[in-house]
XYZ file of C-alpha atoms in Angstrom:
501
model
C -3.532 -18.908 -9.393
C -1.971 -15.796 -10.831
C -0.396 -16.023 -14.266
C 1.860 -13.771 -16.297
C 0.220 -13.067 -19.636
C 2.029 -14.096 -22.821
C 1.619 -10.534 -24.059
C 3.276 -9.099 -20.962
C 6.074 -11.673 -21.051
C 6.886 -11.054 -24.673
C 6.878 -7.297 -24.430
C 8.858 -7.082 -21.232
C 11.344 -9.816 -22.016
C 12.133 -7.974 -25.238
C 13.046 -4.961 -23.119
C 15.255 -7.027 -20.846
C 13.111 -6.318 -17.796
C 11.665 -9.730 -16.991
C 12.854 -13.260 -16.612
C 10.402 -15.712 -18.157
C 8.871 -17.148 -14.997
C 6.867 -20.324 -15.583
C 3.247 -19.479 -16.351
C 2.082 -21.999 -13.772
C 4.071 -20.448 -10.939
C 2.215 -18.933 -8.015
C 3.546 -15.387 -8.134
C 3.145 -12.699 -5.505
C 2.848 -9.263 -7.072
C 4.005 -6.044 -5.479
C 5.862 -2.817 -6.076
C 6.611 0.625 -4.767
C 9.723 2.056 -3.123
C 12.783 2.441 -5.338
C 14.945 3.143 -2.276
C 14.169 -0.312 -0.877
C 14.254 -2.142 -4.210
C 17.773 -3.523 -3.738
C 16.952 -4.779 -0.243
C 13.638 -6.330 -1.242
C 14.968 -7.934 -4.431
C 17.761 -9.571 -2.400
C 15.344 -10.647 0.332
C 12.768 -12.075 -2.072
C 15.356 -13.996 -4.102
C 16.889 -15.351 -0.904
C 13.626 -16.426 0.695
C 12.050 -17.863 -2.473
C 12.853 -18.631 -6.082
C 15.199 -16.280 -7.929
C 13.130 -13.979 -10.119
C 15.823 -13.404 -12.753
C 19.048 -15.342 -12.102
C 20.896 -13.575 -14.923
C 20.117 -10.064 -13.743
C 19.725 -10.666 -10.000
C 21.581 -13.805 -8.863
C 20.846 -15.031 -5.365
C 22.829 -13.219 -2.682
C 26.051 -15.004 -1.746
C 24.857 -15.232 1.860
C 21.860 -17.334 0.822
C 23.503 -20.707 0.382
C 21.872 -24.102 0.348
C 23.992 -25.045 3.344
C 22.435 -22.151 5.253
C 18.928 -23.367 4.383
C 18.049 -21.285 1.312
C 15.728 -20.861 -0.378
C 13.357 -21.008 2.567
C 10.343 -21.540 0.283
C 11.351 -22.864 -3.138
C 7.831 -22.364 -4.547
C 7.537 -18.650 -3.726
C 8.205 -16.111 -6.487
C 8.002 -12.384 -5.868
C 7.539 -9.881 -8.713
C 8.342 -6.370 -7.470
C 8.168 -3.199 -9.565
C 10.230 -0.193 -8.374
C 7.609 2.423 -9.256
C 8.015 4.715 -6.240
C 6.288 4.772 -2.870
C 3.353 6.892 -4.011
C 2.480 4.694 -6.995
C 2.843 1.554 -4.874
C 0.448 2.791 -2.206
C -2.090 3.952 -4.796
C -1.939 0.494 -6.377
C -2.553 -1.072 -2.971
C -5.611 1.113 -2.472
C -7.060 0.203 -5.887
C -5.841 -3.428 -6.103
C -4.398 -2.916 -9.542
C -0.954 -2.582 -11.050
C 0.662 0.815 -10.740
C 0.568 1.477 -14.495
C -3.158 2.118 -14.236
C -2.769 4.785 -11.560
C -2.176 8.371 -12.731
C 1.049 9.451 -11.112
C 3.796 12.033 -11.340
C 6.360 9.249 -11.125
C 8.254 9.641 -14.410
C 9.728 6.157 -14.519
C 6.673 4.079 -13.673
C 6.115 2.665 -17.180
C 9.764 1.710 -17.606
C 10.093 -0.877 -14.898
C 6.820 -2.761 -14.335
C 8.103 -6.345 -14.406
C 4.715 -7.939 -15.055
C 1.461 -7.416 -16.884
C -1.866 -9.200 -17.069
C -4.807 -8.810 -19.396
C -4.970 -7.027 -22.721
C -4.592 -3.596 -21.153
C -1.378 -4.487 -19.363
C -2.987 -3.778 -16.007
C -3.839 -6.160 -13.212
C -7.161 -7.978 -13.291
C -9.122 -9.955 -10.764
C -10.014 -9.226 -7.145
C -6.525 -9.760 -5.749
C -4.030 -8.987 -8.497
C -1.977 -6.605 -6.353
C -0.644 -8.303 -3.227
C 1.541 -5.805 -1.379
C 3.428 -2.555 -1.669
C 6.770 -1.298 -0.454
C 7.071 2.290 0.711
C 9.018 4.647 2.897
C 5.901 6.715 3.556
C 3.233 5.927 6.163
C -0.351 6.078 4.925
C -1.782 9.569 5.138
C -5.300 10.316 6.314
C -6.368 10.906 2.712
C -4.872 7.590 1.616
C -6.569 5.762 4.477
C -9.814 7.387 3.347
C -9.206 6.202 -0.197
C -8.577 2.688 1.062
C -11.919 2.628 2.885
C -13.843 4.203 -0.020
C -16.765 1.795 -0.668
C -16.541 2.256 -4.452
C -12.832 2.408 -5.271
C -11.081 1.305 -2.078
C -9.841 -2.143 -1.077
C -11.304 -2.380 2.441
C -14.461 -4.356 1.646
C -12.660 -6.946 -0.460
C -9.357 -7.198 1.380
C -9.933 -6.091 4.961
C -7.934 -3.356 6.737
C -4.496 -2.449 5.440
C -1.474 -3.611 7.419
C 1.581 -1.357 7.429
C 4.773 -2.554 9.152
C 8.440 -1.469 9.133
C 11.031 -3.731 7.516
C 14.347 -1.848 7.978
C 15.738 1.555 8.874
C 17.105 3.804 6.128
C 19.065 7.073 5.976
C 18.663 9.717 3.263
C 22.217 10.321 2.052
C 23.199 13.656 0.506
C 25.461 13.101 -2.528
C 27.598 16.019 -3.727
C 29.586 16.508 -6.915
C 32.878 17.633 -5.377
C 34.747 18.141 -8.662
C 36.587 21.463 -8.530
C 35.601 22.240 -4.938
C 38.301 23.176 -2.465
C 37.564 21.015 0.580
C 39.547 21.874 3.690
C 38.332 19.010 5.849
C 39.704 15.488 5.595
C 37.337 12.670 4.718
C 36.167 11.115 7.986
C 36.543 7.427 8.667
C 33.611 5.422 7.397
C 33.193 6.634 3.862
C 31.707 10.149 3.843
C 33.403 13.098 2.127
C 34.976 16.180 3.647
C 31.889 18.228 2.736
C 30.314 19.220 6.049
C 26.923 20.946 6.030
C 25.381 22.715 8.997
C 21.617 23.009 9.227
C 21.906 26.586 8.080
C 23.705 25.250 5.021
C 21.481 22.372 3.964
C 18.294 24.218 4.880
C 19.540 27.120 2.777
C 20.405 24.867 -0.177
C 17.158 22.883 -0.273
C 15.009 25.979 0.198
C 16.728 27.738 -2.697
C 18.237 30.407 -0.430
C 21.872 29.351 -0.857
C 22.556 29.069 -4.584
C 26.347 29.160 -4.968
C 29.250 27.264 -3.400
C 30.853 30.614 -2.560
C 28.154 31.389 0.016
C 29.628 32.523 3.359
C 27.602 29.933 5.292
C 29.265 27.166 3.306
C 32.641 28.832 3.730
C 32.162 28.834 7.484
C 31.330 25.106 7.433
C 34.487 24.518 5.363
C 36.773 25.873 8.112
C 36.718 29.362 6.621
C 37.886 28.237 3.179
C 35.696 29.069 0.185
C 34.579 25.954 -1.697
C 34.639 27.784 -5.032
C 34.891 31.365 -6.240
C 31.705 31.071 -8.299
C 29.997 27.744 -8.875
C 26.235 27.432 -9.067
C 24.545 24.854 -6.858
C 22.191 22.550 -8.745
C 19.748 20.622 -6.567
C 18.739 17.312 -8.145
C 15.383 16.049 -6.927
C 12.809 13.346 -7.697
C 9.108 13.626 -6.942
C 6.743 10.805 -6.069
C 9.169 8.768 -3.995
C 9.866 8.008 -0.364
C 13.255 9.714 -0.204
C 11.506 12.999 -1.032
C 9.066 12.328 1.792
C 11.775 11.600 4.375
C 13.830 14.628 3.335
C 10.869 16.995 3.230
C 9.458 15.922 6.606
C 12.892 16.613 8.142
C 13.166 19.998 6.420
C 9.658 20.867 7.618
C 10.790 20.168 11.177
C 14.193 21.859 11.326
C 14.128 24.568 8.635
C 11.635 26.619 10.560
C 13.201 29.940 11.487
C 14.533 33.188 10.065
C 17.838 33.214 8.221
C 20.155 36.187 7.949
C 22.388 34.695 5.283
C 25.524 36.681 6.112
C 27.392 33.829 7.791
C 28.206 35.916 10.846
C 26.262 33.841 13.344
C 27.702 30.714 14.883
C 26.202 27.383 13.946
C 23.423 26.339 16.254
C 22.791 23.091 18.020
C 19.426 21.427 17.666
C 18.292 22.994 20.930
C 18.487 26.450 19.323
C 17.269 26.125 15.778
C 17.168 29.826 14.902
C 18.665 31.415 11.807
C 17.459 28.726 9.434
C 15.743 29.198 6.099
C 12.087 28.263 5.906
C 11.034 25.110 4.074
C 7.556 25.703 2.648
C 7.170 22.728 0.336
C 5.320 20.433 2.726
C 6.126 16.879 3.808
C 5.076 14.376 1.144
C 6.423 12.101 -1.611
C 5.718 14.944 -4.058
C 6.357 18.458 -2.749
C 6.348 22.044 -3.992
C 9.955 22.921 -4.755
C 11.306 26.478 -4.436
C 11.198 28.802 -7.422
C 14.539 30.368 -6.506
C 17.804 28.547 -7.105
C 18.420 25.802 -9.651
C 16.396 22.602 -9.240
C 16.360 19.812 -11.813
C 14.327 16.611 -11.853
C 15.686 13.094 -12.238
C 14.033 9.684 -12.328
C 14.327 7.877 -9.020
C 17.367 7.379 -6.821
C 19.517 6.060 -9.679
C 18.676 9.097 -11.798
C 19.467 11.491 -8.963
C 22.812 9.814 -8.227
C 23.757 9.791 -11.902
C 22.744 13.417 -12.480
C 24.669 14.590 -9.403
C 27.772 12.766 -10.598
C 27.501 14.298 -14.074
C 26.699 17.878 -13.031
C 29.333 20.235 -11.617
C 28.231 21.770 -8.336
C 25.268 19.418 -7.961
C 23.771 18.069 -4.740
C 20.870 15.659 -4.233
C 19.402 13.022 -1.929
C 19.250 9.238 -2.377
C 19.099 5.969 -0.480
C 22.451 4.486 0.606
C 22.177 1.913 -2.195
C 23.299 4.675 -4.560
C 26.246 6.036 -2.617
C 29.354 4.564 -1.099
C 27.865 4.596 2.424
C 27.565 0.826 2.527
C 29.031 -1.222 5.371
C 30.345 -4.024 3.125
C 30.539 -2.466 -0.356
C 28.711 -4.138 -3.213
C 29.073 -3.058 -6.853
C 27.306 0.269 -7.314
C 24.716 0.004 -10.065
C 21.169 0.863 -10.990
C 19.294 -2.110 -9.436
C 16.681 -1.976 -12.201
C 18.773 -1.702 -15.384
C 22.106 -2.841 -13.878
C 23.869 0.019 -15.614
C 26.883 1.424 -13.801
C 26.030 4.358 -11.536
C 28.792 6.897 -10.811
C 29.781 6.988 -7.174
C 28.987 10.423 -5.719
C 30.531 11.644 -2.485
C 28.350 11.941 0.624
C 28.027 14.996 2.865
C 28.343 14.980 6.658
C 25.396 16.759 8.293
C 24.821 18.637 11.503
C 22.458 16.753 13.774
C 20.597 17.774 16.907
C 23.652 17.716 19.168
C 26.670 17.970 16.868
C 27.061 21.339 15.207
C 29.652 22.040 12.530
C 32.841 23.788 13.646
C 36.578 23.185 13.587
C 36.232 20.597 16.351
C 32.677 19.314 15.906
C 32.269 16.681 13.251
C 28.555 16.282 12.594
C 27.116 12.900 11.628
C 27.498 10.714 8.547
C 24.887 8.203 7.304
C 26.558 5.089 8.641
C 24.637 2.039 9.783
C 25.527 2.835 13.408
C 24.422 6.485 13.197
C 21.182 5.535 11.452
C 20.493 2.937 14.149
C 21.064 5.611 16.801
C 18.552 7.874 15.082
C 15.896 5.164 14.941
C 16.332 4.074 18.543
C 13.483 6.414 19.491
C 10.892 4.375 17.591
C 8.099 3.225 19.885
C 5.784 0.360 19.031
C 2.161 1.476 18.705
C -0.388 0.284 21.281
C -2.197 -1.883 18.751
C -4.923 -4.255 19.741
C -8.636 -4.949 19.272
C -10.553 -1.986 17.942
C -12.175 -0.218 20.899
C -15.967 -0.723 21.025
C -16.804 2.807 20.034
C -18.417 3.776 16.725
C -16.052 6.744 16.338
C -13.075 4.470 15.637
C -12.610 3.770 11.925
C -12.030 0.265 10.554
C -8.388 1.168 9.831
C -7.742 1.946 13.520
C -4.600 -0.200 13.868
C -3.263 0.915 10.487
C -3.507 4.496 11.683
C -1.696 3.657 14.931
C 1.194 2.051 13.053
C 1.347 4.910 10.543
C 1.585 7.460 13.354
C 4.324 5.489 15.072
C 6.364 5.624 11.845
C 6.155 9.415 11.709
C 6.927 11.043 15.063
C 8.933 14.030 16.246
C 11.661 11.644 17.390
C 12.037 10.373 13.819
C 11.737 13.758 12.135
C 14.536 15.238 14.259
C 16.518 12.516 16.089
C 18.234 13.712 19.270
C 20.719 10.946 20.098
C 24.339 12.096 20.222
C 25.516 10.320 17.070
C 22.201 10.177 15.250
C 22.160 10.848 11.527
C 19.433 13.492 11.126
C 17.468 12.370 8.027
C 16.110 8.864 8.530
C 13.029 6.710 8.283
C 11.854 3.165 7.694
C 11.272 1.012 4.669
C 7.712 -0.253 5.047
C 5.751 -3.256 3.828
C 2.078 -2.596 3.087
C -0.201 -5.648 3.131
C -3.879 -6.453 3.012
C -5.504 -8.327 5.878
C -6.959 -10.985 3.532
C -5.374 -13.184 0.870
C -6.369 -16.160 -1.227
C -5.355 -18.970 -1.553
C -4.044 -20.000 1.856
C -0.591 -20.702 0.396
C -0.231 -17.000 -0.411
C -1.077 -16.005 3.148
C 1.471 -18.511 4.436
C 4.183 -17.213 2.084
C 3.762 -13.600 3.145
C 3.654 -14.504 6.829
C 6.698 -16.696 6.310
C 8.620 -13.790 4.787
C 7.830 -11.584 7.793
C 8.683 -14.358 10.240
C 12.058 -14.722 8.511
C 13.235 -11.115 8.689
C 11.869 -10.688 12.221
C 13.671 -13.750 13.586
C 10.586 -15.902 14.136
C 10.979 -18.483 11.376
C 11.274 -22.060 12.680
C 14.163 -23.130 10.405
C 16.304 -20.060 9.584
C 17.407 -17.080 11.664
C 17.295 -13.382 10.866
C 21.094 -13.220 10.601
C 21.070 -13.352 6.786
C 18.326 -10.760 6.109
C 19.933 -8.518 8.739
C 23.328 -8.728 7.036
C 21.814 -8.130 3.607
C 20.286 -4.941 5.004
C 23.592 -3.772 6.501
C 25.438 -4.518 3.279
C 23.118 -2.111 1.508
C 23.525 0.630 4.108
C 20.180 -0.075 5.798
C 19.579 -0.953 9.429
C 17.899 -4.110 10.773
C 15.038 -3.472 13.172
C 15.755 -3.835 16.901
C 14.554 -7.219 18.145
C 11.828 -5.641 20.279
C 10.411 -4.003 17.156
C 10.740 -7.252 15.204
C 8.816 -9.046 17.931
C 6.042 -6.458 17.810
C 5.842 -6.606 14.008
C 5.594 -10.393 14.012
C 3.024 -10.448 16.808
C 0.842 -8.020 14.846
C 1.119 -9.822 11.498
C 0.584 -13.218 13.140
C -2.361 -12.108 15.274
C -5.359 -14.301 14.473
C -7.721 -11.320 14.455
C -5.580 -8.383 13.318
C -2.928 -10.007 11.142
C -2.737 -11.719 7.738
C -5.615 -14.111 7.054
C -7.075 -16.228 4.270
C -10.392 -14.978 2.896
C -13.256 -14.773 2.456
C -14.241 -13.940 6.023
C -17.777 -12.659 6.721
C -17.671 -9.089 7.942
C -13.947 -8.711 7.174
C -13.300 -9.392 3.488
C -15.275 -10.656 0.513
C -12.392 -11.936 -1.588
C -13.317 -15.387 -2.870
C -10.937 -16.386 -5.627
C -7.393 -15.876 -6.846
C -6.386 -14.763 -10.333
């Protein structure tokens, strides 16, 4: 049974970061994505016991009359340390504080500690991660490393989508002359063609008086002379989703004089090159003004406090939420200023006087993710060339395709991806396996006592998109598969884990 150390409880409770969970409670430890933190915290506290009722009360949808909590013994501790740190912790089976990382806020929000070092101990301290980034080949190699990886002890990694998510583009509109009316649905009148946002994020367009921006603004100059400040955050999934999109669409020459018409996605010429790569941590341009902030909350706050600023965050930190909830930092609960959101050109809607682009609504994000195709997972083919993480690789590839990097549906919002749950194949004791499988059965609509209506609505209320039922069915079938899914160890030839901590 896992226990929170008295040292960790005392130190973290003093900082207001941890509710004093009973030491005897069976706690499931995880962490990772900051973008999905609000969704996961609401899901976990709805499905199981409330982690901190003062800071995070149970969602109003999760009433006793509706059958909640589903499992009153389950307690999830989740640290919003960023996708990269979460995945590295999964690979090494240890809390993210022990993993060297560029994530600047990792030590500020670990809501648990164990052992005198403050790191996780025991063969199965770290139970799962949340990310918006599929495992890379290098990460899969690290997972299978016989010395430092988790494969031998925990079996193959399991990576499944949990919800769809857009990358919203907040803009500080103070002092800008905006000629377009705010569209219905919550976005601002700032419309950005691909020439515009490729130019801004590559450091080519550096001032709001740029003629490309003027053209997008119906020929009206946003400002006579206001510097553009790009606010970014490295080591997180929003950076990955943005950069993989920029890698795909910002791939041509750019004349910069604003004389060319805006192009549809079928003719992507006259765009600035993005050379930073596609990863949670990228190489940012040396031209233009780029400043770093800590996580989505830091980006949103910095954009709101900086004239001329623009950034990128999850919808939890903007007003693009179907049923608005109070806007706040989900970790500290401090008020977060409410930045305006840009409308972007997508594959089929270019920016002109009559063409309106696409905003990051739930409907437009769903349209963008409609191209997701379930991977052809199954028993590992009987060939020695296939690695032991064969199915993990198939799922990772399905979460990063051309259709997701540059969605082509008519209303599709262009910068999208999935929040992802990263599990091990083996857990101990059996109750832990059952809890994790129960959580997945709940949000995929396969739980025997409660439907997916509540987790779906929680996702929509935070600006995220529930998975299509066909995808939910595939996720549940994979996780529940007797051979490929979640199991209780040890299992000869699969995992050597023999005791809990």
